[in-house]
Coordinates of C-alpha atoms and ligand atoms in Angstrom, one line a residue:
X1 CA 0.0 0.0 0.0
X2 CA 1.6 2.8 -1.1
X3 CA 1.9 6.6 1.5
X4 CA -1.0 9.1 1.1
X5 CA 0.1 12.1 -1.1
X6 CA -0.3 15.6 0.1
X7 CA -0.1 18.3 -2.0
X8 CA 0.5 21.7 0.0
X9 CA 0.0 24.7 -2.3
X10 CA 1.8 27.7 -1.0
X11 CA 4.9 27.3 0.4
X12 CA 5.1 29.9 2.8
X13 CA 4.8 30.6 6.3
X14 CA 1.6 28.5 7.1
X15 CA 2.6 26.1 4.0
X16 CA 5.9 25.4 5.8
X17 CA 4.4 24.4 9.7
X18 CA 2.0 22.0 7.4
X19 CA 4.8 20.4 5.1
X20 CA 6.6 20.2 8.8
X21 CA 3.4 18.7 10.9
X22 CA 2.9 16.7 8.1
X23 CA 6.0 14.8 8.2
X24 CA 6.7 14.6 11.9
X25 CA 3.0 12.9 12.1
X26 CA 4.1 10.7 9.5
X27 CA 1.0 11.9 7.4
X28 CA 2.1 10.9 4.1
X29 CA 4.4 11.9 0.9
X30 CA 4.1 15.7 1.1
X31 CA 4.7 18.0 -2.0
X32 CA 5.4 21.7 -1.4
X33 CA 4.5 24.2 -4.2
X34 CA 5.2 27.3 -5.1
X35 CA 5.5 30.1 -7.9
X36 CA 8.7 31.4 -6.4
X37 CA 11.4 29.6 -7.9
X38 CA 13.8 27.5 -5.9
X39 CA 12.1 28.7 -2.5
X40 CA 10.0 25.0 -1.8
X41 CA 13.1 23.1 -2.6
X42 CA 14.7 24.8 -0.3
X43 CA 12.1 24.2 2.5
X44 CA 11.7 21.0 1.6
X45 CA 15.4 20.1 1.6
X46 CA 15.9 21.6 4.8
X47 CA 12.7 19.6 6.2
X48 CA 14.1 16.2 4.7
X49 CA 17.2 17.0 6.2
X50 CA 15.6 16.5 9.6
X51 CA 14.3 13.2 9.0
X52 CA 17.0 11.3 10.2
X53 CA 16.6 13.3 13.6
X54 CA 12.6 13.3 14.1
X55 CA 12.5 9.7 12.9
X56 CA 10.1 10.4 9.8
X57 CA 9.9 8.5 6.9
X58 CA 8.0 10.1 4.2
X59 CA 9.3 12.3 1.4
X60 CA 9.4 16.0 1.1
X61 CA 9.7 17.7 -1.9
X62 CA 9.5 20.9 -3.5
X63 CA 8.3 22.1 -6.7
X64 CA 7.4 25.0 -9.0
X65 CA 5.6 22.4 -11.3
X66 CA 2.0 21.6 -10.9
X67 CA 2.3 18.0 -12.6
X68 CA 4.3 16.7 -9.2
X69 CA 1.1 17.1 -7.5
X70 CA -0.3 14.1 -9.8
X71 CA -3.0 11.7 -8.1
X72 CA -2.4 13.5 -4.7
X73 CA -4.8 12.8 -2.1
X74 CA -4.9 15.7 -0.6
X75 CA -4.3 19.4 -1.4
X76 CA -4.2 21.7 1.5
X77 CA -4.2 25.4 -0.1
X78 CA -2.7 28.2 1.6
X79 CA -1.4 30.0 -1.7
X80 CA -2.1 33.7 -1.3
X81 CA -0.8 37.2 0.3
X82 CA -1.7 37.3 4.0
X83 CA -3.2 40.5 5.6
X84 CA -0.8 43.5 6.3
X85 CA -1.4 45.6 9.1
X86 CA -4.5 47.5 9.0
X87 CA -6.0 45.4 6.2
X88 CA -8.9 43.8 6.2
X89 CA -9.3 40.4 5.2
X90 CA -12.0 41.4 2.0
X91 CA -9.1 43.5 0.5
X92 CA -7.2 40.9 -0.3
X93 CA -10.1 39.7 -2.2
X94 CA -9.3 40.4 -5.9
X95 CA -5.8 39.6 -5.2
X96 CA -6.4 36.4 -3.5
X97 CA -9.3 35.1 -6.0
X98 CA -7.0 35.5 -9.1
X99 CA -4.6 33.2 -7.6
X100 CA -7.1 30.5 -6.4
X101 CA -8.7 30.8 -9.6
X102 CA -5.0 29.0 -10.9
X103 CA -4.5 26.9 -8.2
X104 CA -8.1 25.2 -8.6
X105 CA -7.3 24.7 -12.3
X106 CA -4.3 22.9 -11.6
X107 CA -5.6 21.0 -9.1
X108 CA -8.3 20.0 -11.3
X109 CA -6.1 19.1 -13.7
X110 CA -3.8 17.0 -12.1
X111 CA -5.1 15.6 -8.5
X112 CA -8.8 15.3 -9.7
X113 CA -9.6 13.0 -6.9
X114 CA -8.2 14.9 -3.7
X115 CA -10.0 16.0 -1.0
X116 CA -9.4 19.8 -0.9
X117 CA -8.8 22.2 2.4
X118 CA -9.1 25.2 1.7
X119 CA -6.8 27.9 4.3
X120 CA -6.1 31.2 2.1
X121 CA -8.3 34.3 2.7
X122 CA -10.6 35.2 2.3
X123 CA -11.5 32.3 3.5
X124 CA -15.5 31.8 2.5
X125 CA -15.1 33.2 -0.8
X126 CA -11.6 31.2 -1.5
X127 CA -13.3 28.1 -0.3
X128 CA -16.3 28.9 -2.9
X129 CA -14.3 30.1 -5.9
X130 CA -12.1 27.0 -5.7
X131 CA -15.6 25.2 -5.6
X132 CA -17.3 26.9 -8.4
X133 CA -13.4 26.9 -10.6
X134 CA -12.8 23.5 -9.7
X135 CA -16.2 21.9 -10.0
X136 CA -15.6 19.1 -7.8
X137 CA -18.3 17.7 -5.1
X138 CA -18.9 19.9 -2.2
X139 CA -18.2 17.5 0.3
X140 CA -14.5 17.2 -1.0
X141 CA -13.9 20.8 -0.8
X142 CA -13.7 22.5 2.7
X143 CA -12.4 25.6 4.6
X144 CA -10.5 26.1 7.8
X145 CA -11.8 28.6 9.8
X146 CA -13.4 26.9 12.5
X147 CA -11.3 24.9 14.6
X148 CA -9.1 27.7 15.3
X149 CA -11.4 30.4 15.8
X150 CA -12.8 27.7 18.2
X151 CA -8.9 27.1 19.6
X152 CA -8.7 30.6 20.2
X153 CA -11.8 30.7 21.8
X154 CA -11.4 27.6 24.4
X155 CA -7.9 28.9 24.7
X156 CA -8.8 32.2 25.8
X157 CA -11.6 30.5 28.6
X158 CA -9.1 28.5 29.4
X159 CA -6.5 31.2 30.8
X160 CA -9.8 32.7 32.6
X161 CA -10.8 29.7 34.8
X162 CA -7.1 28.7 35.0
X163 CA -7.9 25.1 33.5
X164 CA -6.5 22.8 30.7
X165 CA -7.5 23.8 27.5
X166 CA -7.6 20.6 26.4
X167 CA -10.8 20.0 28.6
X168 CA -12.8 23.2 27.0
X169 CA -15.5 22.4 24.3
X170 CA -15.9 25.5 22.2
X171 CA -17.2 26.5 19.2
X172 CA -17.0 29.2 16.6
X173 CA -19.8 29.1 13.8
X174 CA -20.7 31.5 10.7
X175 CA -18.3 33.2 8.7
X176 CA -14.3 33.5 9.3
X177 CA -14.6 37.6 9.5
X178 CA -15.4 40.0 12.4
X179 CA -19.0 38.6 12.4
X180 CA -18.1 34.8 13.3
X181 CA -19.8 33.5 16.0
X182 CA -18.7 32.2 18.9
X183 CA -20.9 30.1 21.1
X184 CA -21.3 30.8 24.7
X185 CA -24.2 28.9 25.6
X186 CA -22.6 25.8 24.1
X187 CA -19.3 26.5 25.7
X188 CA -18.3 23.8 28.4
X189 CA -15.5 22.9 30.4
X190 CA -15.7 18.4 30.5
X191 CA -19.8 19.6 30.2
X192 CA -19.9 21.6 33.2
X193 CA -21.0 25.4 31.4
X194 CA -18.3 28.0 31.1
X195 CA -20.9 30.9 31.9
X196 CA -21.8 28.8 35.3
X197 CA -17.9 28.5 36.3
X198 CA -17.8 32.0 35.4
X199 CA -20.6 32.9 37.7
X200 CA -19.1 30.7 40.5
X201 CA -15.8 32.7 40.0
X202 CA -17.3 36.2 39.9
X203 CA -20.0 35.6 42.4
X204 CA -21.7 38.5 39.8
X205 CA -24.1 36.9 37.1
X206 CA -23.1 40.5 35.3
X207 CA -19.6 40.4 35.9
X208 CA -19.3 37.3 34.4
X209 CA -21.5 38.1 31.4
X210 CA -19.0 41.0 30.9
X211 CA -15.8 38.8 30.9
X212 CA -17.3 36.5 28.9
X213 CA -18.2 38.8 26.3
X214 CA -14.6 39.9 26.6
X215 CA -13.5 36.6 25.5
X216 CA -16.0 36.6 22.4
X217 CA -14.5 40.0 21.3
X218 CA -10.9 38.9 21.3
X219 CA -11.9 35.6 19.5
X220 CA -13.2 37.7 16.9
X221 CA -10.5 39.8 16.6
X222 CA -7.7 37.2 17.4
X223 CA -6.0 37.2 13.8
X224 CA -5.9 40.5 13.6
X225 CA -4.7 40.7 17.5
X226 CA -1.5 38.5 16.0
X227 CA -1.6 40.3 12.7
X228 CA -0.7 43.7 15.1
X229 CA 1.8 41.8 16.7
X230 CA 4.1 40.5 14.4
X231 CA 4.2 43.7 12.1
X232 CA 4.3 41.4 8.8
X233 CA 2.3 38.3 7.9
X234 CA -0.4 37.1 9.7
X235 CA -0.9 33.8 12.3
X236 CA 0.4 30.7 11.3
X237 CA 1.2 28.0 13.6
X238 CA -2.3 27.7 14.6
X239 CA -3.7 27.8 11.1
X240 CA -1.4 24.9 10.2
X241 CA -2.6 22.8 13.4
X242 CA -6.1 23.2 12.8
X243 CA -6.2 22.3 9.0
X244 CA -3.8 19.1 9.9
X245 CA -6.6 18.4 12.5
X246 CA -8.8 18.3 9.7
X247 CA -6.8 16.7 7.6
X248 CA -5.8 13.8 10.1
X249 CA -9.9 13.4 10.6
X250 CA -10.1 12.3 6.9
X251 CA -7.1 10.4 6.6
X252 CA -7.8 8.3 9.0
X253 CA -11.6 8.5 8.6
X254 CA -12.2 9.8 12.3
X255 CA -15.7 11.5 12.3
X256 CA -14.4 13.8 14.0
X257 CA -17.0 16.7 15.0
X258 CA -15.2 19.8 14.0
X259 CA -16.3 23.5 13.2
X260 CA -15.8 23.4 9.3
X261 CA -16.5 26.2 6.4
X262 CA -19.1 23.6 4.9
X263 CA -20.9 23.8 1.5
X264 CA -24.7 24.1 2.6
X265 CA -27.9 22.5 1.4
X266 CA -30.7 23.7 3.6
X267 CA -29.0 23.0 6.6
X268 CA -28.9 25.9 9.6
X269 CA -31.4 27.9 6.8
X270 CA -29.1 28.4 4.4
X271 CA -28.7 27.1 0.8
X272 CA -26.0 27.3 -1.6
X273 CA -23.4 29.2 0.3
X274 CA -20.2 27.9 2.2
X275 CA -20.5 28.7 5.7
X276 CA -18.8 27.8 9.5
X277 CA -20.9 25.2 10.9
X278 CA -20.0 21.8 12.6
X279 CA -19.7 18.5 10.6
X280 CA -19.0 15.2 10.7
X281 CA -14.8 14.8 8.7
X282 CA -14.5 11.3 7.5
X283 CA -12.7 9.5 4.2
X284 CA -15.1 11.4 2.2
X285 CA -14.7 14.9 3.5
X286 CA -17.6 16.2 5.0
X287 CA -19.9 13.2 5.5
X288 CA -22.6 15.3 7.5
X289 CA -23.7 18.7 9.0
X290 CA -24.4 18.4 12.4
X291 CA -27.5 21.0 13.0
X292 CA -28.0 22.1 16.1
X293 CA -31.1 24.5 18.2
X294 CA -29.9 28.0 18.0
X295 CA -31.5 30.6 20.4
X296 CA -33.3 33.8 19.3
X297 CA -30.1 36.1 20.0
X298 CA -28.0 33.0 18.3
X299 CA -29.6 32.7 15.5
X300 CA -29.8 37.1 14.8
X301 CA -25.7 36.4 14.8
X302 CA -25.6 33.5 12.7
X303 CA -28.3 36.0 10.2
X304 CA -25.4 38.6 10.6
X305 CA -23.0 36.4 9.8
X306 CA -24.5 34.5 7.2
X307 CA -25.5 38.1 5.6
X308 CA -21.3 38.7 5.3
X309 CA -20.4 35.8 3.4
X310 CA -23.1 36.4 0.8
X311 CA -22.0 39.8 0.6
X312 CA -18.3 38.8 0.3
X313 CA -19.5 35.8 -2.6
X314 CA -21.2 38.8 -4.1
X315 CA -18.7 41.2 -4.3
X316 CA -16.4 38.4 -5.7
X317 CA -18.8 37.9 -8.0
X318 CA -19.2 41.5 -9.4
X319 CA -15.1 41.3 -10.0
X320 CA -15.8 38.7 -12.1
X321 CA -14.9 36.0 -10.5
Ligands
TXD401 O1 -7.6 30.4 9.4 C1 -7.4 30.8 8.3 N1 -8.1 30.4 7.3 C2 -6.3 31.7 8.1 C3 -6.0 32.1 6.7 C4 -5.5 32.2 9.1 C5 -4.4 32.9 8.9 C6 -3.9 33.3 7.6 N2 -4.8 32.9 6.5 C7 -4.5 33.1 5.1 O2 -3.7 32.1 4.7 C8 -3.7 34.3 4.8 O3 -4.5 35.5 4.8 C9 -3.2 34.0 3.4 O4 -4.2 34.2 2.5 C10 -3.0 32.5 3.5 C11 -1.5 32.1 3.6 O5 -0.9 32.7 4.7 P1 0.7 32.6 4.9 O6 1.0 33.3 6.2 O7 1.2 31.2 4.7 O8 1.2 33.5 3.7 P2 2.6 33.5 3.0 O9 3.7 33.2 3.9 O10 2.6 34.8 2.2 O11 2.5 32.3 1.9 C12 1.7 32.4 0.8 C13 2.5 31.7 -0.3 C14 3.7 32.5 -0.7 O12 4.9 31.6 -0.5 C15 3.5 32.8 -2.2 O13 4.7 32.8 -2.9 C16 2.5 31.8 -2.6 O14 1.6 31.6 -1.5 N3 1.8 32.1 -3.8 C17 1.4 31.1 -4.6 N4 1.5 29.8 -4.6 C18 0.9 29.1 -5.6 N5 0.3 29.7 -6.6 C19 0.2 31.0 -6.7 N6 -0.4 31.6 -7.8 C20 0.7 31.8 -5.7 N7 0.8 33.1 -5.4 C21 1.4 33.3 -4.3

């Protein structure tokens, strides 16, 4: 039986941690691409060159040549410009879309078959436009936006009730802008509610309702909170973890219940637009939306939300794309 194939387009900063992730959890073959000549050799050599030390066996190369991609099973796309300073994700929209309009050519072309996650922003209309370009079946063509909005979110609860994130259950639905929605009600620590622990804490129903709403705002504005920080480029360790949680959840058919930008059908309202919601990740990509009861105030953010991404598809779509 031969190694999975995993094609990684875009070989920068978040490209790089996924070629790296990749490897060290023995993943499969990956293939880094880029246009820039010479620079995914280079990170690929360098990565190879580590093998013998973090015990991996699978290959890493680099290429500028979309026909080494051939029969991969899985393309992981981060190919874009991130966000500078000050920028908001929906200017790099005209940029971004000509690019992905290329990269979902080639991949048609050449790795017909693969599952696709999708990483560059912005992120609902890349995931779309690679759809629509592409033409291949929704289910095989997701975003990441999801598990780590929802990462930053549990992490950020976390550091509040001075617990291990590992035992926080939260998650972040709706579009991967300023109007994503994080969701407090559902939040939990091992099922016990975070706005209860909160209250115990705080002693002050209000209080806690104040931190709490804290918490959301940073969530929301966590990327850019990084983006601020760093001066150039935008957050990548964390992007690369949560699309290699994805892409671990189909590789090894998990079912894993994660927060996914997911083609829609009906579900949560909504028809014919990729949007956050939770799914079910298997060996066929997204094998189900998981619906769940939103409340009154809930459901007006999801609206809100909703509202941006059609506006963003929209606006893609008036530039032609
Ligand atoms: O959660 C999320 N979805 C995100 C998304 C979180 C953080 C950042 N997110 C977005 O991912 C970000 O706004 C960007 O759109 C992408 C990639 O971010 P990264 O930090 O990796 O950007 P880099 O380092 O600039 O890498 C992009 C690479 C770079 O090496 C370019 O040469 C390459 O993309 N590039 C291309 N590759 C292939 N094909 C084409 N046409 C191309 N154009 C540029």
């Amino acid at each position: 039986m031969r190694r999975n194939k995993i094609a990684l387009i875009g070989g920068g900063q978040i490209g790089g941690v996924l070629a790296q992730l990749t490897a060290l959890r023995q993943l499969g073959d990956v293939v880094l691409f880029d246009i820039v000549q010479d620079f995914p050799q280079g990170k690929a050599l360098d990565l190879a060159e580590a093998a013998k030390i973090d015990g991996f066996d699978g290959r890493v190369t680099g290429t500028n040549d979309y026909s080494d991609i051939t029969g991969a099973d899985m393309v992981i796309i981060t190919a874009g410009l991130p966000r500078k300073p000050g920028m908001s994700r929906d200017d790099l929209l005209v940029t971004n879309a000509k690019i992905m309009q290329n990269v979902a050519e080639n991949v048609k072309q050449y790795a017909p078959d693969a599952i696709v996650i999708v990483i560059s922003n912005p992120l609902d209309a890349m995931v779309t436009l690679f759809r629509k370009v592409s033409g291949f079946p929704h289910h095989k063509v997701i975003g990441q936006a999801g598990v780590l909005d929802s990462s930053r979110f549990a992490t950020f609860i976390a550091w509040e009730l001075g617990v291990s994130v590992k035992d926080i259950n939260a998650m972040v639905l709706g579009g991967h802008g300023d109007t994503m929605v994080p969701l407090v009600r559902y939040a939990n620590v091992n099922g016990i509610p975070v706005m209860e622990l909160l209250e115990r804490k705080y002693k002050d129903a209000a209080k806690a309702k104040e931190v709490m709403t804290a918490m959301v705002e940073r969530t929301k504005m966590a990327g850019g909170e990084v983006v601020k920080l760093l001066k150039t480029g935008s957050a990548f360790y964390s992007p690369a973890s949560a699309a290699i949680q994805m892409a671990e959840a189909i590789l090894f058919d998990e079912k894993r219940v994660l927060p996914v930008c997911a083609y829609l059908n009906g579900e949560f309202n909504v028809s014919g637009y990729y949007v956050g919601v939770p799914a079910v990740l298997g060996a066929n990509g997204i094998e189900k939306i998981l619906e769940l009861t939103l409340d009154a105030e809930e459901q007006a953010l999801m609206d809100n939300s909703v509202k941006a991404v059609t506006e963003l598809v929209a606006d893609m779509e008036r530039l032609g794309f």
